[in-house]
mmCIF file of C-alpha atoms and ligand atoms in Angstrom:
data_model
loop_
_atom_site.group_PDB
_atom_site.id
_atom_site.type_symbol
_atom_site.label_atom_id
_atom_site.label_comp_id
_atom_site.label_asym_id
_atom_site.label_seq_id
_atom_site.Cartn_x
_atom_site.Cartn_y
_atom_site.Cartn_z
ATOM 1 C CA MET M 16 160.695 103.517 46.171
ATOM 2 C CA ASN M 17 157.948 104.662 43.864
ATOM 3 C CA GLU M 18 155.558 102.183 45.444
ATOM 4 C CA GLU M 19 156.087 103.730 48.940
ATOM 5 C CA LYS M 20 155.235 107.198 47.617
ATOM 6 C CA SER M 21 152.052 105.965 45.965
ATOM 7 C CA GLU M 22 150.907 104.155 49.164
ATOM 8 C CA ALA M 23 151.517 107.111 51.482
ATOM 9 C CA PRO M 24 148.573 109.256 50.315
ATOM 10 C CA GLY M 25 146.219 106.256 50.599
ATOM 11 C CA ARG M 26 147.348 105.522 54.167
ATOM 12 C CA ARG M 27 147.154 109.181 55.102
ATOM 13 C CA ARG M 28 143.674 109.398 53.672
ATOM 14 C CA PHE M 29 142.648 106.261 55.557
ATOM 15 C CA LEU M 30 143.996 107.653 58.844
ATOM 16 C CA TRP M 31 142.331 111.003 58.223
ATOM 17 C CA LEU M 32 138.968 109.365 57.524
ATOM 18 C CA SER M 33 139.368 107.124 60.596
ATOM 19 C CA GLY M 34 140.072 110.163 62.742
ATOM 20 C CA LEU M 35 137.138 112.013 61.250
ATOM 21 C CA GLY M 36 134.908 109.004 61.916
ATOM 22 C CA ALA M 37 136.051 108.851 65.561
ATOM 23 C CA VAL M 38 135.347 112.564 66.030
ATOM 24 C CA GLY M 39 131.928 112.132 64.405
ATOM 25 C CA ALA M 40 131.061 109.145 66.610
ATOM 26 C CA THR M 41 132.126 111.095 69.702
ATOM 27 C CA ALA M 42 130.002 114.082 68.643
ATOM 28 C CA VAL M 43 126.928 111.898 68.073
ATOM 29 C CA GLY M 44 127.442 110.163 71.443
ATOM 30 C CA GLY M 45 127.876 113.514 73.177
ATOM 31 C CA ALA M 46 124.704 114.852 71.550
ATOM 32 C CA ALA M 47 122.784 111.761 72.685
ATOM 33 C CA VAL M 48 124.021 112.201 76.273
ATOM 34 C CA LEU M 49 123.129 115.911 76.152
ATOM 35 C CA ALA M 50 119.641 115.178 74.820
ATOM 36 C CA ASP M 51 119.165 112.575 77.556
ATOM 37 C CA TYR M 52 120.301 115.104 80.170
ATOM 38 C CA VAL M 53 118.019 117.867 78.903
ATOM 39 C CA ASN M 54 114.858 115.712 78.840
ATOM 40 C CA PRO M 55 113.457 115.487 82.398
ATOM 41 C CA LYS M 56 113.134 112.044 83.978
ATOM 42 C CA VAL M 57 109.884 112.648 85.794
ATOM 43 C CA LEU M 58 106.520 110.971 85.832
ATOM 44 C CA PHE M 59 103.695 113.302 84.991
ATOM 45 C CA GLU M 60 100.989 112.251 87.390
ATOM 46 C CA PRO M 61 97.649 113.927 87.927
ATOM 47 C CA PRO M 62 97.629 116.615 90.625
ATOM 48 C CA THR M 63 96.848 115.405 94.145
ATOM 49 C CA ALA M 64 94.691 118.452 94.939
ATOM 50 C CA PHE M 65 91.503 119.006 92.979
ATOM 51 C CA SER M 66 88.064 120.540 93.226
ATOM 52 C CA LEU M 67 84.992 118.427 93.826
ATOM 53 C CA GLY M 68 82.533 121.245 93.316
ATOM 54 C CA LYS M 69 80.355 123.423 95.502
ATOM 55 C CA PRO M 70 79.385 122.246 98.985
ATOM 56 C CA ASP M 71 75.674 122.373 98.236
ATOM 57 C CA MET M 72 76.145 119.587 95.663
ATOM 58 C CA PHE M 73 76.539 117.205 98.598
ATOM 59 C CA PRO M 74 73.403 116.415 100.620
ATOM 60 C CA VAL M 75 73.646 116.374 104.404
ATOM 61 C CA ASN M 76 74.375 112.848 105.716
ATOM 62 C CA SER M 77 75.698 111.609 102.398
ATOM 63 C CA VAL M 78 78.713 109.723 101.127
ATOM 64 C CA THR M 79 79.800 110.682 97.626
ATOM 65 C CA ALA M 80 82.319 108.533 95.807
ATOM 66 C CA ASP M 81 84.703 109.715 93.123
ATOM 67 C CA TYR M 82 86.187 106.404 92.029
ATOM 68 C CA GLU M 83 88.270 107.940 89.276
ATOM 69 C CA ARG M 84 90.131 110.064 91.799
ATOM 70 C CA LYS M 85 89.814 107.462 94.562
ATOM 71 C CA VAL M 86 88.133 109.577 97.214
ATOM 72 C CA TYR M 87 84.942 109.758 99.237
ATOM 73 C CA VAL M 88 83.465 112.987 100.469
ATOM 74 C CA VAL M 89 81.286 112.560 103.503
ATOM 75 C CA ARG M 90 78.926 115.318 104.546
ATOM 76 C CA THR M 91 77.568 115.176 108.057
ATOM 77 C CA GLU M 92 75.291 117.610 109.845
ATOM 78 C CA VAL M 93 78.419 119.358 111.128
ATOM 79 C CA GLY M 94 80.513 119.549 107.967
ATOM 80 C CA PHE M 95 82.711 117.623 105.551
ATOM 81 C CA PHE M 96 85.520 115.136 105.692
ATOM 82 C CA ALA M 97 87.229 113.174 102.944
ATOM 83 C CA LEU M 98 88.491 109.607 102.838
ATOM 84 C CA SER M 99 90.832 107.802 100.522
ATOM 85 C CA ALA M 100 89.006 105.038 98.670
ATOM 86 C CA VAL M 101 92.200 102.968 98.558
ATOM 87 C CA CYS M 102 91.930 99.858 100.738
ATOM 88 C CA THR M 103 94.602 99.655 103.411
ATOM 89 C CA HIS M 104 95.080 95.934 102.792
ATOM 90 C CA LEU M 105 96.561 95.704 99.301
ATOM 91 C CA GLY M 106 95.365 98.883 97.647
ATOM 92 C CA CYS M 107 92.201 97.913 95.790
ATOM 93 C CA ILE M 108 89.619 100.631 95.253
ATOM 94 C CA THR M 109 86.752 100.219 97.680
ATOM 95 C CA ARG M 110 83.065 100.756 96.893
ATOM 96 C CA TRP M 111 80.375 102.585 98.818
ATOM 97 C CA LEU M 112 77.378 100.281 99.359
ATOM 98 C CA GLU M 113 74.532 102.655 100.098
ATOM 99 C CA ASP M 114 72.077 99.914 101.117
ATOM 100 C CA GLU M 115 74.480 98.509 103.695
ATOM 101 C CA GLU M 116 75.864 101.906 104.739
ATOM 102 C CA THR M 117 79.287 100.334 104.295
ATOM 103 C CA ILE M 118 82.442 100.884 102.331
ATOM 104 C CA ALA M 119 83.497 97.475 101.027
ATOM 105 C CA CYS M 120 86.567 96.185 99.278
ATOM 106 C CA PRO M 121 85.853 93.856 96.348
ATOM 107 C CA CYS M 122 89.251 92.160 96.521
ATOM 108 C CA HIS M 123 89.374 90.360 99.880
ATOM 109 C CA GLY M 124 86.211 91.428 101.645
ATOM 110 C CA SER M 125 87.306 94.174 104.023
ATOM 111 C CA LYS M 126 84.545 96.467 105.216
ATOM 112 C CA PHE M 127 84.667 99.955 106.660
ATOM 113 C CA THR M 128 82.229 102.341 108.265
ATOM 114 C CA ARG M 129 81.385 105.617 106.542
ATOM 115 C CA ASP M 130 84.117 107.273 108.574
ATOM 116 C CA GLY M 131 86.662 104.705 107.419
ATOM 117 C CA ALA M 132 86.968 102.507 110.542
ATOM 118 C CA VAL M 133 87.588 98.815 109.893
ATOM 119 C CA VAL M 134 84.528 96.638 110.492
ATOM 120 C CA GLN M 135 85.908 93.504 108.902
ATOM 121 C CA GLY M 136 89.440 92.574 107.840
ATOM 122 C CA PRO M 137 91.854 91.692 106.469
ATOM 123 C CA ALA M 138 92.462 95.457 106.153
ATOM 124 C CA PRO M 139 94.878 96.299 108.972
ATOM 125 C CA ARG M 140 93.998 99.987 109.304
ATOM 126 C CA ALA M 141 91.190 102.449 108.775
ATOM 127 C CA LEU M 142 90.896 104.286 105.470
ATOM 128 C CA ARG M 143 93.073 107.417 105.342
ATOM 129 C CA HIS M 144 91.391 110.700 106.141
ATOM 130 C CA ILE M 145 92.642 113.275 103.672
ATOM 131 C CA ALA M 146 92.679 117.048 103.612
ATOM 132 C CA ILE M 147 89.591 118.913 102.482
ATOM 133 C CA ARG M 148 89.219 122.693 102.416
ATOM 134 C CA LEU M 149 87.005 125.375 101.014
ATOM 135 C CA GLU M 150 88.638 127.591 98.388
ATOM 136 C CA GLU M 151 86.739 130.207 96.387
ATOM 137 C CA GLY M 152 83.485 128.474 97.213
ATOM 138 C CA GLU M 153 84.613 125.021 96.101
ATOM 139 C CA LEU M 154 85.622 121.933 98.032
ATOM 140 C CA ILE M 155 89.258 121.081 97.408
ATOM 141 C CA VAL M 156 90.565 117.664 98.356
ATOM 142 C CA ASP M 157 94.260 116.840 98.569
ATOM 143 C CA THR M 158 94.990 113.126 98.518
ATOM 144 C CA ALA M 159 98.640 113.704 99.414
ATOM 145 C CA VAL M 160 97.814 115.228 102.792
ATOM 146 C CA GLU M 161 96.605 112.882 105.505
ATOM 147 C CA VAL M 162 94.758 114.456 108.407
ATOM 148 C CA GLU M 163 93.566 113.341 111.836
ATOM 149 C CA ARG M 164 90.512 111.104 111.900
ATOM 150 C CA ASP M 165 88.468 113.725 113.736
ATOM 151 C CA ALA M 166 89.365 116.588 111.383
ATOM 152 C CA ILE M 167 86.260 118.128 109.870
ATOM 153 C CA LEU M 168 85.592 121.060 107.599
ATOM 154 C CA ARG M 169 82.786 122.864 109.396
ATOM 155 C CA THR M 170 80.181 124.557 107.255
HETATM 156 S S1 FES Z 212 92.801 94.858 99.046
HETATM 157 FE FE1 FES Z 212 91.042 95.332 100.155
HETATM 158 S S2 FES Z 212 90.705 93.616 101.374
HETATM 159 FE FE2 FES Z 212 92.486 93.127 100.279
#
């Protein structure tokens, strides 16, 4: 009889600590789920629209490459248009070859004219023409907006 009384507080204490541990584990799990919920699951990518500078930085009848941002700005006698430098075959970044007046892909040999038309495959389509506009005296290109092939920013 005396042994039962002496075991009871130990068992009670064990159950109390087990319960406390379960509550603590639940609280920690809940906090982890809350922290996961509060932190956004987004990729922070560079903006698709950016300035390339003032129009007079681009000579008439020129092709200017910005390989970091994967665009070409072409200035004609009439105005400007912009091309994506991303090859339409498998996405390599093309290169402007001034001597050949050609945009060429180093990966599989596709070639394009300065207005993006395919001269030589395997690229299945012309380079994308992308939006270009004048804003506060600067040329703004938006790689997320594709425009018609004949779209031109007249200057
Ligand atoms: S990725 Fe340009 S030709 Fe293949």
